[in-house]
Structure formats: structure tokens, C-alpha cells
PDB file of C-alpha atoms in Angstrom:
ATOM      1  CA  UNK A 229      20.857   0.142  16.706  1.00 56.00           C
ATOM      2  CA  UNK A 230      21.366   0.985  12.920  1.00 80.00           C
ATOM      3  CA  UNK A 231      18.235   3.444  12.251  1.00 92.00           C
ATOM      4  CA  UNK A 232      16.069   3.708   8.293  1.00 95.00           C
ATOM      5  CA  UNK A 233      17.739   3.699   6.209  1.00 96.00           C
ATOM      6  CA  UNK A 234      16.627   5.615   2.411  1.00 97.00           C
ATOM      7  CA  UNK A 235      18.184   4.891  -1.047  1.00 97.00           C
ATOM      8  CA  UNK A 236      19.019   6.651  -2.868  1.00 97.00           C
ATOM      9  CA  UNK A 237      19.167  10.368  -1.535  1.00 96.00           C
ATOM     10  CA  UNK A 238      19.015  12.080  -3.497  1.00 97.00           C
ATOM     11  CA  UNK A 239      17.636  10.811  -7.315  1.00 97.00           C
ATOM     12  CA  UNK A 240      17.584  13.163 -11.073  1.00 98.00           C
ATOM     13  CA  UNK A 241      15.202  12.024 -13.321  1.00 97.00           C
ATOM     14  CA  UNK A 242      13.585  13.125 -16.648  1.00 97.00           C
ATOM     15  CA  UNK A 243       9.223  13.176 -17.814  1.00 97.00           C
ATOM     16  CA  UNK A 244       8.374  10.299 -18.526  1.00 97.00           C
ATOM     17  CA  UNK A 245      11.135   7.785 -17.092  1.00 97.00           C
ATOM     18  CA  UNK A 246       9.672   5.032 -14.027  1.00 98.00           C
ATOM     19  CA  UNK A 247      11.916   5.765 -11.028  1.00 98.00           C
ATOM     20  CA  UNK A 248      11.508   2.869  -7.630  1.00 98.00           C
ATOM     21  CA  UNK A 249      13.286   4.295  -4.093  1.00 98.00           C
ATOM     22  CA  UNK A 250      14.411   1.154  -1.639  1.00 98.00           C
ATOM     23  CA  UNK A 251      13.560   2.161   2.116  1.00 98.00           C
ATOM     24  CA  UNK A 252      15.251  -1.167   5.160  1.00 97.00           C
ATOM     25  CA  UNK A 253      12.678  -0.402   8.864  1.00 96.00           C
ATOM     26  CA  UNK A 254      14.278  -0.750  11.828  1.00 93.00           C
ATOM     27  CA  UNK A 255      15.261  -3.949  12.430  1.00 90.00           C
ATOM     28  CA  UNK A 256      12.257  -5.887  13.933  1.00 84.00           C
ATOM     29  CA  UNK A 257       9.970  -3.012  13.086  1.00 89.00           C
ATOM     30  CA  UNK A 258       6.459  -5.088  12.055  1.00 89.00           C
ATOM     31  CA  UNK A 259       5.644  -1.071  11.028  1.00 90.00           C
ATOM     32  CA  UNK A 260       6.985   0.798   7.406  1.00 94.00           C
ATOM     33  CA  UNK A 261       6.106   4.107   6.128  1.00 94.00           C
ATOM     34  CA  UNK A 262       6.085   6.048   3.101  1.00 96.00           C
ATOM     35  CA  UNK A 263       5.128   9.945   3.200  1.00 96.00           C
ATOM     36  CA  UNK A 264       5.432  12.556   0.727  1.00 97.00           C
ATOM     37  CA  UNK A 265       7.191  15.843   1.573  1.00 97.00           C
ATOM     38  CA  UNK A 266       7.115  19.181  -0.167  1.00 95.00           C
ATOM     39  CA  UNK A 267       8.882  22.513  -0.297  1.00 91.00           C
ATOM     40  CA  UNK A 268       7.421  24.355   2.976  1.00 90.00           C
ATOM     41  CA  UNK A 269       5.226  21.172   4.148  1.00 93.00           C
ATOM     42  CA  UNK A 270       5.057  18.601   6.570  1.00 95.00           C
ATOM     43  CA  UNK A 271       5.139  16.014   5.340  1.00 96.00           C
ATOM     44  CA  UNK A 272       1.972  13.874   4.167  1.00 95.00           C
ATOM     45  CA  UNK A 273       1.544  10.092   4.278  1.00 93.00           C
ATOM     46  CA  UNK A 274       1.010   7.765   1.913  1.00 94.00           C
ATOM     47  CA  UNK A 275       0.976   4.601   2.563  1.00 93.00           C
ATOM     48  CA  UNK A 276       1.691   2.084   5.729  1.00 90.00           C
ATOM     49  CA  UNK A 277       2.087  -1.100   5.738  1.00 91.00           C
ATOM     50  CA  UNK A 278       2.022  -3.714   8.272  1.00 89.00           C
ATOM     51  CA  UNK A 279       4.609  -6.804   8.046  1.00 89.00           C
ATOM     52  CA  UNK A 280       3.557  -7.743   4.140  1.00 90.00           C
ATOM     53  CA  UNK A 281       0.507  -6.477   3.450  1.00 90.00           C
ATOM     54  CA  UNK A 282      -0.410  -3.106   2.349  1.00 89.00           C
ATOM     55  CA  UNK A 283      -3.132  -1.835   5.151  1.00 85.00           C
ATOM     56  CA  UNK A 284      -3.918   2.248   3.461  1.00 83.00           C
ATOM     57  CA  UNK A 285      -3.183   3.999   0.739  1.00 86.00           C
ATOM     58  CA  UNK A 286      -4.018   7.918   1.198  1.00 87.00           C
ATOM     59  CA  UNK A 287      -5.398   9.344  -2.226  1.00 85.00           C
ATOM     60  CA  UNK A 288      -2.835  11.002  -2.759  1.00 82.00           C
ATOM     61  CA  UNK A 289      -1.356   8.190  -4.518  1.00 85.00           C
ATOM     62  CA  UNK A 290      -2.467   8.459  -7.952  1.00 88.00           C
ATOM     63  CA  UNK A 291      -2.303   5.687  -9.903  1.00 92.00           C
ATOM     64  CA  UNK A 292       0.985   5.250 -11.332  1.00 95.00           C
ATOM     65  CA  UNK A 293       2.448   5.112  -7.498  1.00 96.00           C
ATOM     66  CA  UNK A 294       2.914   1.495  -6.584  1.00 95.00           C
ATOM     67  CA  UNK A 295       5.037   0.546  -3.372  1.00 96.00           C
ATOM     68  CA  UNK A 296       5.658  -2.967  -1.872  1.00 95.00           C
ATOM     69  CA  UNK A 297       7.383  -5.110   1.166  1.00 95.00           C
ATOM     70  CA  UNK A 298       7.315  -8.765  -0.418  1.00 91.00           C
ATOM     71  CA  UNK A 299       8.912 -10.622   2.528  1.00 86.00           C
ATOM     72  CA  UNK A 300       8.137  -8.157   5.359  1.00 84.00           C
ATOM     73  CA  UNK A 301      11.110  -6.334   5.648  1.00 90.00           C
ATOM     74  CA  UNK A 302      12.621  -4.215   3.141  1.00 96.00           C
ATOM     75  CA  UNK A 303       9.918  -2.149   1.324  1.00 97.00           C
ATOM     76  CA  UNK A 304       9.854  -0.176  -2.587  1.00 97.00           C
ATOM     77  CA  UNK A 305       8.577   3.087  -3.035  1.00 97.00           C
ATOM     78  CA  UNK A 306       7.887   2.728  -7.166  1.00 97.00           C
ATOM     79  CA  UNK A 307       7.009   5.660 -10.101  1.00 97.00           C
ATOM     80  CA  UNK A 308       5.707   5.649 -13.154  1.00 97.00           C
ATOM     81  CA  UNK A 309       5.981   8.351 -15.837  1.00 97.00           C
ATOM     82  CA  UNK A 310       6.862  11.217 -13.314  1.00 97.00           C
ATOM     83  CA  UNK A 311       5.819  14.358 -13.848  1.00 96.00           C
ATOM     84  CA  UNK A 312       7.240  17.318 -12.079  1.00 96.00           C
ATOM     85  CA  UNK A 313       4.617  17.394  -9.621  1.00 95.00           C
ATOM     86  CA  UNK A 314       6.093  14.480  -8.331  1.00 96.00           C
ATOM     87  CA  UNK A 315       9.517  16.270  -7.122  1.00 97.00           C
ATOM     88  CA  UNK A 316       9.377  16.190  -3.286  1.00 97.00           C
ATOM     89  CA  UNK A 317      11.122  14.684  -0.985  1.00 97.00           C
ATOM     90  CA  UNK A 318      10.218  11.080   0.337  1.00 97.00           C
ATOM     91  CA  UNK A 319      10.219   9.793   3.621  1.00 97.00           C
ATOM     92  CA  UNK A 320       9.967   6.314   5.034  1.00 97.00           C
ATOM     93  CA  UNK A 321       9.357   5.648   8.659  1.00 95.00           C
ATOM     94  CA  UNK A 322       8.844   2.326  11.278  1.00 93.00           C
ATOM     95  CA  UNK A 323       7.977   2.055  14.056  1.00 90.00           C
ATOM     96  CA  UNK A 324       6.538  -2.151  16.268  1.00 84.00           C
ATOM     97  CA  UNK A 325       3.695  -2.907  17.462  1.00 74.00           C
ATOM     98  CA  UNK A 326       3.048  -0.679  20.584  1.00 62.00           C
ATOM     99  CA  UNK A 327      -0.049  -2.007  23.259  1.00 57.00           C
ATOM    100  CA  UNK A 328      -2.313   0.191  21.725  1.00 56.00           C
ATOM    101  CA  UNK A 329      -1.779  -0.431  18.290  1.00 52.00           C
ATOM    102  CA  UNK A 330       0.670   2.609  18.038  1.00 62.00           C
ATOM    103  CA  UNK A 331       4.198   3.561  18.687  1.00 77.00           C
ATOM    104  CA  UNK A 332       6.492   6.139  17.742  1.00 87.00           C
ATOM    105  CA  UNK A 333       7.954   6.127  13.958  1.00 91.00           C
ATOM    106  CA  UNK A 334      11.535   6.249  13.117  1.00 93.00           C
ATOM    107  CA  UNK A 335      11.819   8.584  10.007  1.00 95.00           C
ATOM    108  CA  UNK A 336      15.269   7.665   7.418  1.00 95.00           C
ATOM    109  CA  UNK A 337      16.766  10.338   5.510  1.00 94.00           C
ATOM    110  CA  UNK A 338      15.362   9.865   2.659  1.00 96.00           C
ATOM    111  CA  UNK A 339      15.107  10.820  -1.231  1.00 97.00           C
ATOM    112  CA  UNK A 340      14.577  13.480  -2.843  1.00 97.00           C
ATOM    113  CA  UNK A 341      13.366  13.743  -6.048  1.00 98.00           C
ATOM    114  CA  UNK A 342      13.751  15.945  -8.741  1.00 97.00           C
ATOM    115  CA  UNK A 343      12.153  15.871 -11.964  1.00 97.00           C
ATOM    116  CA  UNK A 344      12.797  17.386 -14.895  1.00 96.00           C
TER     117      UNK A 344
ATOM    118  CA  UNK B  24      -9.414  20.459   7.144  1.00 58.00           C
ATOM    119  CA  UNK B  25      -5.994  20.910   8.351  1.00 67.00           C
ATOM    120  CA  UNK B  26      -5.843  19.236  12.082  1.00 91.00           C
ATOM    121  CA  UNK B  27      -2.226  20.517  12.546  1.00 96.00           C
ATOM    122  CA  UNK B  28      -1.842  24.061  12.985  1.00 96.00           C
ATOM    123  CA  UNK B  29       1.965  25.414  14.046  1.00 97.00           C
ATOM    124  CA  UNK B  30       1.254  29.418  12.973  1.00 93.00           C
ATOM    125  CA  UNK B  31       4.805  29.835  12.895  1.00 96.00           C
ATOM    126  CA  UNK B  32       6.662  29.843  10.037  1.00 96.00           C
ATOM    127  CA  UNK B  33       9.652  31.399  11.253  1.00 97.00           C
ATOM    128  CA  UNK B  34      11.101  32.614  14.467  1.00 97.00           C
ATOM    129  CA  UNK B  35      15.061  34.033  14.799  1.00 97.00           C
ATOM    130  CA  UNK B  36      16.643  34.513  17.701  1.00 96.00           C
ATOM    131  CA  UNK B  37      20.367  35.050  19.392  1.00 97.00           C
ATOM    132  CA  UNK B  38      22.009  31.757  21.258  1.00 97.00           C
ATOM    133  CA  UNK B  39      21.382  31.315  24.644  1.00 97.00           C
ATOM    134  CA  UNK B  40      17.945  32.660  24.535  1.00 97.00           C
ATOM    135  CA  UNK B  41      14.058  30.517  25.251  1.00 97.00           C
ATOM    136  CA  UNK B  42      12.165  29.983  21.929  1.00 97.00           C
ATOM    137  CA  UNK B  43       8.416  28.634  22.293  1.00 97.00           C
ATOM    138  CA  UNK B  44       6.760  26.927  19.832  1.00 97.00           C
ATOM    139  CA  UNK B  45       3.528  26.926  18.986  1.00 97.00           C
ATOM    140  CA  UNK B  46       0.682  24.178  17.861  1.00 97.00           C
ATOM    141  CA  UNK B  47      -2.498  23.268  18.251  1.00 97.00           C
ATOM    142  CA  UNK B  48      -4.031  20.266  17.133  1.00 96.00           C
ATOM    143  CA  UNK B  49      -8.008  19.239  16.011  1.00 94.00           C
ATOM    144  CA  UNK B  50     -10.115  16.260  16.698  1.00 90.00           C
ATOM    145  CA  UNK B  51     -12.260  14.619  18.066  1.00 86.00           C
ATOM    146  CA  UNK B  52     -10.796  11.910  19.484  1.00 83.00           C
ATOM    147  CA  UNK B  53     -10.597  10.806  23.122  1.00 83.00           C
ATOM    148  CA  UNK B  54      -7.802   8.965  22.470  1.00 83.00           C
ATOM    149  CA  UNK B  55      -4.684  10.745  19.890  1.00 87.00           C
ATOM    150  CA  UNK B  56      -1.325  11.228  20.569  1.00 89.00           C
ATOM    151  CA  UNK B  57       1.002  14.611  19.984  1.00 92.00           C
ATOM    152  CA  UNK B  58       4.767  14.439  18.868  1.00 93.00           C
ATOM    153  CA  UNK B  59       7.501  16.891  18.115  1.00 95.00           C
ATOM    154  CA  UNK B  60       9.541  15.826  15.355  1.00 96.00           C
ATOM    155  CA  UNK B  61      12.865  17.632  14.324  1.00 96.00           C
ATOM    156  CA  UNK B  62      14.411  18.732  11.256  1.00 96.00           C
ATOM    157  CA  UNK B  63      17.543  19.866  10.142  1.00 94.00           C
ATOM    158  CA  UNK B  64      19.296  21.028   7.194  1.00 89.00           C
ATOM    159  CA  UNK B  65      20.614  16.987   6.787  1.00 87.00           C
ATOM    160  CA  UNK B  66      16.299  16.930   6.023  1.00 87.00           C
ATOM    161  CA  UNK B  67      16.290  13.425   7.927  1.00 90.00           C
ATOM    162  CA  UNK B  68      13.137  14.273  10.786  1.00 94.00           C
ATOM    163  CA  UNK B  69      13.864  13.358  14.178  1.00 94.00           C
ATOM    164  CA  UNK B  70      11.991  12.060  17.058  1.00 93.00           C
ATOM    165  CA  UNK B  71      11.830  14.713  20.571  1.00 93.00           C
ATOM    166  CA  UNK B  72       9.415  14.003  22.319  1.00 89.00           C
ATOM    167  CA  UNK B  73       5.163  11.951  22.405  1.00 88.00           C
ATOM    168  CA  UNK B  74       2.007  12.941  24.487  1.00 88.00           C
ATOM    169  CA  UNK B  75      -0.790  11.122  24.510  1.00 85.00           C
ATOM    170  CA  UNK B  76      -3.832  12.449  25.635  1.00 86.00           C
ATOM    171  CA  UNK B  77      -4.743  11.418  28.248  1.00 84.00           C
ATOM    172  CA  UNK B  78      -1.268  12.675  30.309  1.00 79.00           C
ATOM    173  CA  UNK B  79      -1.451  15.964  30.429  1.00 75.00           C
ATOM    174  CA  UNK B  80       1.533  17.072  32.570  1.00 73.00           C
ATOM    175  CA  UNK B  81       3.824  18.950  31.505  1.00 74.00           C
ATOM    176  CA  UNK B  82       7.601  17.479  31.509  1.00 75.00           C
ATOM    177  CA  UNK B  83      11.255  18.077  31.472  1.00 75.00           C
ATOM    178  CA  UNK B  84      14.122  16.819  29.844  1.00 80.00           C
ATOM    179  CA  UNK B  85      17.041  17.667  29.002  1.00 89.00           C
ATOM    180  CA  UNK B  86      16.424  22.120  27.413  1.00 92.00           C
ATOM    181  CA  UNK B  87      13.143  20.760  25.975  1.00 92.00           C
ATOM    182  CA  UNK B  88      10.033  21.481  27.582  1.00 91.00           C
ATOM    183  CA  UNK B  89       6.504  20.861  26.767  1.00 91.00           C
ATOM    184  CA  UNK B  90       3.356  22.386  28.031  1.00 91.00           C
ATOM    185  CA  UNK B  91      -0.109  20.342  26.409  1.00 91.00           C
ATOM    186  CA  UNK B  92      -3.122  21.724  27.214  1.00 91.00           C
ATOM    187  CA  UNK B  93      -6.242  19.922  26.345  1.00 90.00           C
ATOM    188  CA  UNK B  94      -8.779  22.573  27.446  1.00 91.00           C
ATOM    189  CA  UNK B  95      -7.507  24.407  24.693  1.00 94.00           C
ATOM    190  CA  UNK B  96      -6.491  22.106  21.862  1.00 94.00           C
ATOM    191  CA  UNK B  97      -2.701  22.855  22.376  1.00 95.00           C
ATOM    192  CA  UNK B  98       0.397  21.533  22.756  1.00 94.00           C
ATOM    193  CA  UNK B  99       3.436  24.131  22.816  1.00 95.00           C
ATOM    194  CA  UNK B 100       7.119  23.520  22.977  1.00 95.00           C
ATOM    195  CA  UNK B 101       9.874  25.202  24.712  1.00 95.00           C
ATOM    196  CA  UNK B 102      13.934  25.172  24.066  1.00 96.00           C
ATOM    197  CA  UNK B 103      15.830  26.115  27.006  1.00 96.00           C
ATOM    198  CA  UNK B 104      19.138  27.881  26.215  1.00 96.00           C
ATOM    199  CA  UNK B 105      18.880  27.913  22.360  1.00 97.00           C
ATOM    200  CA  UNK B 106      22.292  27.049  20.433  1.00 97.00           C
ATOM    201  CA  UNK B 107      22.953  26.620  17.035  1.00 96.00           C
ATOM    202  CA  UNK B 108      22.008  23.263  16.939  1.00 95.00           C
ATOM    203  CA  UNK B 109      19.187  24.070  17.255  1.00 96.00           C
ATOM    204  CA  UNK B 110      18.450  26.125  14.263  1.00 97.00           C
ATOM    205  CA  UNK B 111      16.038  23.132  12.612  1.00 97.00           C
ATOM    206  CA  UNK B 112      12.557  23.126  11.513  1.00 97.00           C
ATOM    207  CA  UNK B 113      10.213  21.444  14.061  1.00 98.00           C
ATOM    208  CA  UNK B 114       7.192  20.213  13.202  1.00 97.00           C
ATOM    209  CA  UNK B 115       4.170  18.762  15.786  1.00 97.00           C
ATOM    210  CA  UNK B 116       2.488  15.338  14.497  1.00 95.00           C
ATOM    211  CA  UNK B 117      -0.353  14.244  15.853  1.00 93.00           C
ATOM    212  CA  UNK B 118      -1.648  10.517  15.641  1.00 88.00           C
ATOM    213  CA  UNK B 119      -5.011  10.031  15.884  1.00 81.00           C
ATOM    214  CA  UNK B 120      -6.336   6.564  17.527  1.00 72.00           C
ATOM    215  CA  UNK B 121     -10.036   5.053  16.367  1.00 62.00           C
ATOM    216  CA  UNK B 122      -9.527   1.636  16.091  1.00 63.00           C
ATOM    217  CA  UNK B 123      -8.781   2.113  12.156  1.00 60.00           C
ATOM    218  CA  UNK B 124      -7.021   4.853  12.462  1.00 53.00           C
ATOM    219  CA  UNK B 125      -3.917   4.766  14.416  1.00 61.00           C
ATOM    220  CA  UNK B 126      -1.015   4.504  12.054  1.00 70.00           C
ATOM    221  CA  UNK B 127      -0.401   7.677  10.068  1.00 80.00           C
ATOM    222  CA  UNK B 128       0.723  10.706  11.624  1.00 90.00           C
ATOM    223  CA  UNK B 129      -0.436  14.451  10.222  1.00 93.00           C
ATOM    224  CA  UNK B 130       1.900  17.259  10.628  1.00 96.00           C
ATOM    225  CA  UNK B 131       1.769  20.375  10.916  1.00 96.00           C
ATOM    226  CA  UNK B 132       3.614  22.943   7.831  1.00 96.00           C
ATOM    227  CA  UNK B 133       6.515  24.187  10.471  1.00 97.00           C
ATOM    228  CA  UNK B 134       8.104  26.364  12.313  1.00 98.00           C
ATOM    229  CA  UNK B 135      11.672  27.255  10.354  1.00 97.00           C
ATOM    230  CA  UNK B 136      13.798  28.575  13.937  1.00 98.00           C
ATOM    231  CA  UNK B 137      16.876  29.774  13.909  1.00 97.00           C
ATOM    232  CA  UNK B 138      19.642  30.265  16.425  1.00 97.00           C
ATOM    233  CA  UNK B 139      22.182  32.702  15.715  1.00 96.00           C
ATOM    234  CA  UNK B 140      24.952  32.354  17.512  1.00 93.00           C
TER     235      UNK B 140
END
């Protein structure tokens, strides 16, 4: 069973450019999460999908951010007009639906974004 | 408000010493889950253990053990006989289940563990 994969692993871009990241969850996991992690901090929740439905977005997710999961499988996270403050590690996680609506989240290797 | 507090920012030990990581959490829910994750230098968060709020039984899994005490809202984690490969950042995380908030993890700031040979 393959784990969560993310692409690219590293992205360097200039301020103002758009970037898109991809996440492939563990197969048959219907929940997919995006987190952002800045240096020296723990991951912070950004958004969450159950199948193709985006059910919650954090206030951290400004209008420049958009996430999709069109067929309930892979997901993309796009940042438009990047700013230097967007520099961070973007982590994707997936989980099945557990008995109480919760199950362990398994994380991918992350995409490290550097905005110059 | 910070829901998960890891007061120790860095711990350095010599190989074979035991390492205990502290975690204090805050929640008003009666049903919640607590996790420990490990993040090695490669960056990927690796799931270690999970505990639900109804089970305070402390367990040992290999070299890992944990001490869950609801009375003090603590969920401490111990690595016995540490090895160099245990060097990583360790995160404690909380997931609350109140019917609408069961999907996201609240992480602490992490504790960096360095095991010296």
C-alpha cells in the first residue's frame, strides 16, 4: 500500500507568481487534508475534503488560495499572486472514515515553497 | 488560544538514555483523540500513537510508551533506550469530536530531540 504522495517536493517561485501543488492520498481514503507548516512551528490546518466536497476552510486560507478535489481522488492546492509570507511547507494528509468520524491521518512528504 | 502546549523546545540525550516528552492539551469536549507524530529531517510526519479520551490505560509499544492523565490534561511520551535514528521533531496533536470539528488536528509547536552517539 503506497503512502500519501505530493508533487513537487520543492518549489521556488518569485513573488506574484501562481503555484499549484498536487496531493495523491492513500487509495480508498475518502478524507483529505491540507496543512501549512512554517519554520519552528507545528502544522496548521488549512482545509479538508470528504470525497470531492470541501467541507471546511481555515481563516488562514485567504482568497488567494484555492483547493480542489475534483473526482474525490487527488487534490490540488493553488496559490495565486504568491507573497513571501506564503513560504512554508505544505502538507497533505489522508484518512479513512473511522467509527466516530475520525481516523488517523497519514501525511505525505510535503511541498516546500520558497517565495523570493 | 493554544490547544496543545509542548513546553520543551529541545532535548539532547546520549544514546541509550530515556527521553520523555511533555504535552499538555486544552479542550472542553468529552470525546477527543490525542496523537504523537514524529518528523525526521526528511520532513514527512510519521504517525506514532493515538489515544482516545475514554481510555486512560497507559501502554508500551516497543521502545515507545505513553502516560495519559485526564486529571492534568497531559499526554506524555517516552522513548526508552534512545537511538540516533530517534533524532527528530516530535509533535503532540489533539483532535476534538463535537460533531462538527472532528476532522482537523491541532498541533503543538514540537520538541526537537537530538540523540548523540
